[in-house]
Short mmCIF file of C-alpha atoms in Angstrom, two decimals:
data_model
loop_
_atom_site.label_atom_id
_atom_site.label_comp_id
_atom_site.label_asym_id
_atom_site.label_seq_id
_atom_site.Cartn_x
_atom_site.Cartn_y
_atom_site.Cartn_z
CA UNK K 1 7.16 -8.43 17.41
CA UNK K 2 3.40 -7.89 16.18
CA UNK K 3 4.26 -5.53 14.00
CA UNK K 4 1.13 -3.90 12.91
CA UNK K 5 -1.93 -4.46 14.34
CA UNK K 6 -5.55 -3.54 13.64
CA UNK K 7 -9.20 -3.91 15.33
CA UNK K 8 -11.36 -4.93 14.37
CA UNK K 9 -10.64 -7.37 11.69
CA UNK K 10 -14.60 -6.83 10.32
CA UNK K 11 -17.22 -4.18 11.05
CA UNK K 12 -20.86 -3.37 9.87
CA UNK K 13 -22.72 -0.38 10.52
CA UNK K 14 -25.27 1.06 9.92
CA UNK K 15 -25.50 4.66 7.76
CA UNK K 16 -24.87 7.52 10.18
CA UNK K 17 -23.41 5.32 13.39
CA UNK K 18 -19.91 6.21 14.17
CA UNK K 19 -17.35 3.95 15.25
CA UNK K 20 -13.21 4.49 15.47
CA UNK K 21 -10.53 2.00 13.77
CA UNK K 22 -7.85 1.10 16.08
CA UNK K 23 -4.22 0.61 14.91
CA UNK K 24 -0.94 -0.02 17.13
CA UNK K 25 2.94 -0.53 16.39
CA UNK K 26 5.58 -2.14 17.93
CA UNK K 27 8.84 -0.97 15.93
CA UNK K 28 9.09 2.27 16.91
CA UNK K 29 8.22 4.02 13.75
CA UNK K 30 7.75 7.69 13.66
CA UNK K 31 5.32 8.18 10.88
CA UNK K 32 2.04 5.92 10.34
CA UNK K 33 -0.66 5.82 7.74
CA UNK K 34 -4.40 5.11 7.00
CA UNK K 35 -5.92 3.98 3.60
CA UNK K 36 -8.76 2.58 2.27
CA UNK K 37 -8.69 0.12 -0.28
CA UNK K 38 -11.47 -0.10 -3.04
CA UNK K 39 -11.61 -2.63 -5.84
CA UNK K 40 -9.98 -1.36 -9.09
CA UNK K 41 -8.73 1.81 -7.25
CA UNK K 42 -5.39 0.51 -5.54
CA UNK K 43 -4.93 2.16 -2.19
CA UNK K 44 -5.57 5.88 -1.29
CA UNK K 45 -4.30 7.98 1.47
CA UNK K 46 -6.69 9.06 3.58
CA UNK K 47 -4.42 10.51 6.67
CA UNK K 48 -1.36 10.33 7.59
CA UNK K 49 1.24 11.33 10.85
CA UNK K 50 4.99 11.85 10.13
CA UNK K 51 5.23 12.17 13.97
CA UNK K 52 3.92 12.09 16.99
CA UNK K 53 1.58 14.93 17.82
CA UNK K 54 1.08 15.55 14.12
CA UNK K 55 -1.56 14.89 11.45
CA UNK K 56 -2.05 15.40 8.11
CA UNK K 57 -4.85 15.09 5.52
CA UNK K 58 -3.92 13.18 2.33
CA UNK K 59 -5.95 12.00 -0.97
CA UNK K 60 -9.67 11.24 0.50
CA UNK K 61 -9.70 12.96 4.19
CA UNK K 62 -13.69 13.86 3.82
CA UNK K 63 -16.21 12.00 6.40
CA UNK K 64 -12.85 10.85 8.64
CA UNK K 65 -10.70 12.31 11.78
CA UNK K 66 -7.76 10.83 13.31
CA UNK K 67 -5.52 10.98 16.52
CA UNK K 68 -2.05 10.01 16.75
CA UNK K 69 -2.77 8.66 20.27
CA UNK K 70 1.22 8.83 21.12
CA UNK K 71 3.87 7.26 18.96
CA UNK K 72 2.86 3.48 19.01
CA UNK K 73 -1.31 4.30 18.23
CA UNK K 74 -2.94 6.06 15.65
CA UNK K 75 -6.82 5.83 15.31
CA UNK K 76 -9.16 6.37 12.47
CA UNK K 77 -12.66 7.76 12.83
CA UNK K 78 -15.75 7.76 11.01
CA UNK K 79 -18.05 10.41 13.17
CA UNK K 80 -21.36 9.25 10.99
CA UNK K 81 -20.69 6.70 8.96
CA UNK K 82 -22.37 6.50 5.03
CA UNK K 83 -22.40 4.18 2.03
CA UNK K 84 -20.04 5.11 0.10
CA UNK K 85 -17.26 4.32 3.39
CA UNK K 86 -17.47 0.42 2.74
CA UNK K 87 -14.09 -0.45 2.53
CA UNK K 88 -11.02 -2.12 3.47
CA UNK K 89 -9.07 0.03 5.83
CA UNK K 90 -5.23 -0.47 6.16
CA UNK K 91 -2.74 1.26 8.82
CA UNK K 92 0.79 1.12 7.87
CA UNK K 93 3.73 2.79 9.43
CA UNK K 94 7.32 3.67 8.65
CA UNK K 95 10.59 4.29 10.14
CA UNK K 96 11.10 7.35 7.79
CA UNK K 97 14.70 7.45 8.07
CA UNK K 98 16.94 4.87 5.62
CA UNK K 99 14.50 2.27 4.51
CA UNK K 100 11.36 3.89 3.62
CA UNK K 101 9.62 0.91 3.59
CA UNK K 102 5.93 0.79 4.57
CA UNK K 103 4.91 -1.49 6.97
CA UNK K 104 1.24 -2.82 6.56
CA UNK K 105 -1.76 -4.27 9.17
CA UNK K 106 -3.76 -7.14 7.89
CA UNK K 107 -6.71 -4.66 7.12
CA UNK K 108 -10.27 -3.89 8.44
CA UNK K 109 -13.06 -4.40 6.37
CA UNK K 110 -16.26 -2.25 6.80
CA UNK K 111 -19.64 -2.51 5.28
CA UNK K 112 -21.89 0.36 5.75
CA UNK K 113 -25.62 -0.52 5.21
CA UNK I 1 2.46 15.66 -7.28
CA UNK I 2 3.01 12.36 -8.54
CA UNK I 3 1.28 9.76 -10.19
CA UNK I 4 1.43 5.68 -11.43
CA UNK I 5 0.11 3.92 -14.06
CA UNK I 6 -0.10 0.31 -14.11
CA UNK I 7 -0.52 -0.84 -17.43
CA UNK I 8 -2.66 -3.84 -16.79
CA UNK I 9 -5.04 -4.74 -14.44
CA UNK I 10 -5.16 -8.38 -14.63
CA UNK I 11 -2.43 -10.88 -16.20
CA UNK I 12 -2.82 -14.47 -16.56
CA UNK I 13 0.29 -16.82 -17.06
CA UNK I 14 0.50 -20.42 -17.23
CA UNK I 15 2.93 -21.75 -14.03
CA UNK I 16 6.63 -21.59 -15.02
CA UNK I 17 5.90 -18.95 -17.63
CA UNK I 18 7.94 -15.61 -17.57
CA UNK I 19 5.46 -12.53 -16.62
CA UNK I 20 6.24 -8.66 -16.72
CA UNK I 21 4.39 -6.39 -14.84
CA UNK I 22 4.01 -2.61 -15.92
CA UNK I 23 4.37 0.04 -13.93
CA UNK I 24 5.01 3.96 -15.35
CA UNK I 25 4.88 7.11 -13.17
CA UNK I 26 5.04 10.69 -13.39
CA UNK I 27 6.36 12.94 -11.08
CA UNK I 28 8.18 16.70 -11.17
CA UNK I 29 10.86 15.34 -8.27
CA UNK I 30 13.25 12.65 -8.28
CA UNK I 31 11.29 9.67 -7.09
CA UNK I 32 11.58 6.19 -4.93
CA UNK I 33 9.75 3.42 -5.96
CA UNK I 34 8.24 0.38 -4.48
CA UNK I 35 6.44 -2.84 -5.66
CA UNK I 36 3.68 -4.47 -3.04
CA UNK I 37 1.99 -7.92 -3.17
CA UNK I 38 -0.89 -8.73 -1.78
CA UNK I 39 -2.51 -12.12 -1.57
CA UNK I 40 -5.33 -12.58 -1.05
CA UNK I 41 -7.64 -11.37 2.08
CA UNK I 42 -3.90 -9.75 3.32
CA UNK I 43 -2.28 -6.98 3.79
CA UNK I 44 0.39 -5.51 1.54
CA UNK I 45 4.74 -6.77 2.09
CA UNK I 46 7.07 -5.13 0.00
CA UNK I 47 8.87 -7.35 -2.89
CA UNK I 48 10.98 -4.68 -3.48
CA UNK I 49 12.75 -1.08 -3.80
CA UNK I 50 14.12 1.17 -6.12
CA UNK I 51 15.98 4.17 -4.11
CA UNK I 52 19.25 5.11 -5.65
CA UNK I 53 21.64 3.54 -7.33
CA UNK I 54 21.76 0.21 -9.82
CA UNK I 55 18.45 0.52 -12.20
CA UNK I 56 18.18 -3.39 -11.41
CA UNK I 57 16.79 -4.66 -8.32
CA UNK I 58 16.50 -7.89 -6.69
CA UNK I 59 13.58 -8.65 -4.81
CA UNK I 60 11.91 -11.60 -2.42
CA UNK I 61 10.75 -14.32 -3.59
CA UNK I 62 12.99 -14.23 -6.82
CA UNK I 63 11.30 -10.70 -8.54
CA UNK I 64 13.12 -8.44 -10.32
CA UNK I 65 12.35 -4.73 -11.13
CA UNK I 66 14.59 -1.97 -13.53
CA UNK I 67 13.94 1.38 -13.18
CA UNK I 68 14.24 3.18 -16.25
CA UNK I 69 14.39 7.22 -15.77
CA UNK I 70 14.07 7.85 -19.43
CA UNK I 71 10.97 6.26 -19.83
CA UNK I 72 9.62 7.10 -16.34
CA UNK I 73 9.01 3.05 -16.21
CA UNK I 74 9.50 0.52 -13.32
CA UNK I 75 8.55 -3.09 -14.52
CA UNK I 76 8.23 -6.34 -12.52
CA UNK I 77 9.82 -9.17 -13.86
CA UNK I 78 9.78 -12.78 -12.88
CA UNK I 79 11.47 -15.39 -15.08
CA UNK I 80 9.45 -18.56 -13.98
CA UNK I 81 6.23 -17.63 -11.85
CA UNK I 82 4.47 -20.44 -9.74
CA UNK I 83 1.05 -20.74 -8.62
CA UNK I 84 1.72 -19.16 -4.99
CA UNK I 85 2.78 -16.01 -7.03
CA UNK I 86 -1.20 -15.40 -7.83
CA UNK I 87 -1.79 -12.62 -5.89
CA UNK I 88 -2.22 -8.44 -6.46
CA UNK I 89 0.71 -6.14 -7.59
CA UNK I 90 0.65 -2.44 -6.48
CA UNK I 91 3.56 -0.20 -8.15
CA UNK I 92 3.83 2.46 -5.70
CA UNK I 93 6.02 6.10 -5.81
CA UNK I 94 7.84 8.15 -2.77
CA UNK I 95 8.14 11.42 -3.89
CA UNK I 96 10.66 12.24 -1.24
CA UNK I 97 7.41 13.22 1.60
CA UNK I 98 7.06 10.15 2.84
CA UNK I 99 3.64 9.27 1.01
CA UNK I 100 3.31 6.50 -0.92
CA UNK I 101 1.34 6.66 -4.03
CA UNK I 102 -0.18 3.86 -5.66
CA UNK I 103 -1.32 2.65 -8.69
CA UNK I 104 -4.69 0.84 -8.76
CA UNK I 105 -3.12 -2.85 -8.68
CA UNK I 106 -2.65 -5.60 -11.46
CA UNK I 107 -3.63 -9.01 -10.81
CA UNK I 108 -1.23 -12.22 -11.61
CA UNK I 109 -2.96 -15.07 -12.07
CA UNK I 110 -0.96 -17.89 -12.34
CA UNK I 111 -2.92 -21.45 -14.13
CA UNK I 112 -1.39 -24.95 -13.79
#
């Protein structure tokens, strides 16, 4: 079991390039989640998809799309990339029925120049 | 909507100390609630859950938590920490949607 799995594991751009975070689960989880993580601000939601064929925005959706892919993938994009998107990005996903326990990738870390 | 607080943003302890971490939310619905560590350059594993039932809750890694509905509190409590413990502490709320909401993170830093 992998668990969670993103790619890549470190990124630079440049301001307005795009690129797409990849992120993949082997438990069978129905729901799965993408936030960013900025220092002194904890982590923030920025989509999330309780199910397959669903999406929904949460806390910081602007400058980012997403496709749940089917139920194991579920991709982040930046369409053009800017400053202020330096981050670390974490996927996470969750059974949603008895534990509610958040699984978490080891993170991608983007730098935006 | 809901909402944490975590009281502190960085605690030092010397090793084999006791250390509480803070953690206080607000929300309008009956709540779940989560503690995270991170170490370092990682992502986050649960130490532990509060979703129904005794206010006291055992943990990994020998953490403790009580949730506290009067005072809308859920502290982290470790009787004897050790230097592996040094890593970030994210007090997190489920307000029944399946969202997690976290506070901004406290970091343990645990000294010889």
């Amino acid at each position: 079991n992998a668990g969670v799995t993103q790619t890549p594991k470190f990124q630079v751009l440049k301001t307005g390039q795009s690129m797409t975070l990849q992120c993949a689960q082997d438990m069978n989880h129905n729901s799965m989640y993408w936030y960013r993580q900025d220092p002194g601000m904890g982590l923030r939601l920025i989509y999330y998809s309780a199910s397959e064929g669903t999406t929904d925005k949460g806390e910081v959706p602007n400058g980012y799309n997403v496709s749940r892919l089917n139920k194991r993938e579920f991709s982040l994009r930046l369409e053009s990339a800017a400053p202020s998107q330096t981050s670390v990005y974490f996927c996470a996903s969750m059974k949603t029925s008895g534990s509610y326990e958040q699984y978490f990738g080891p993170g991608t870390r983007l730098t935006v120049t | 909507a809901q909402s944490v607080t975590q009281l502190d943003s960085q605690v030092p302890v010397f090793e084999e100390a006791p250390v509480e971490l803070r953690c206080n939310y607000s929300s309008s619905v009956s709540v779940y609630l989560f503690w995270y560590v991170q170490y370092p350059n990682q992502g986050l594993q649960l130490l532990l859950k509060y979703l129904s039932g005794s206010t006291l809750v055992k943990g990994i890694n020998g953490f403790e938590a009580e949730f506290n509905k009067s005072q809308t509190s859920f502290h982290l409590r470790k009787p004897s920490v050790h230097i592996s413990d040094t890593a970030e502490y994210f007090c997190a709320v489920d307000g029944s949607n399946y969202k997690l909401t976290f506070g901004k993170g406290t970091l343990l830093t645990v000294n010889p």
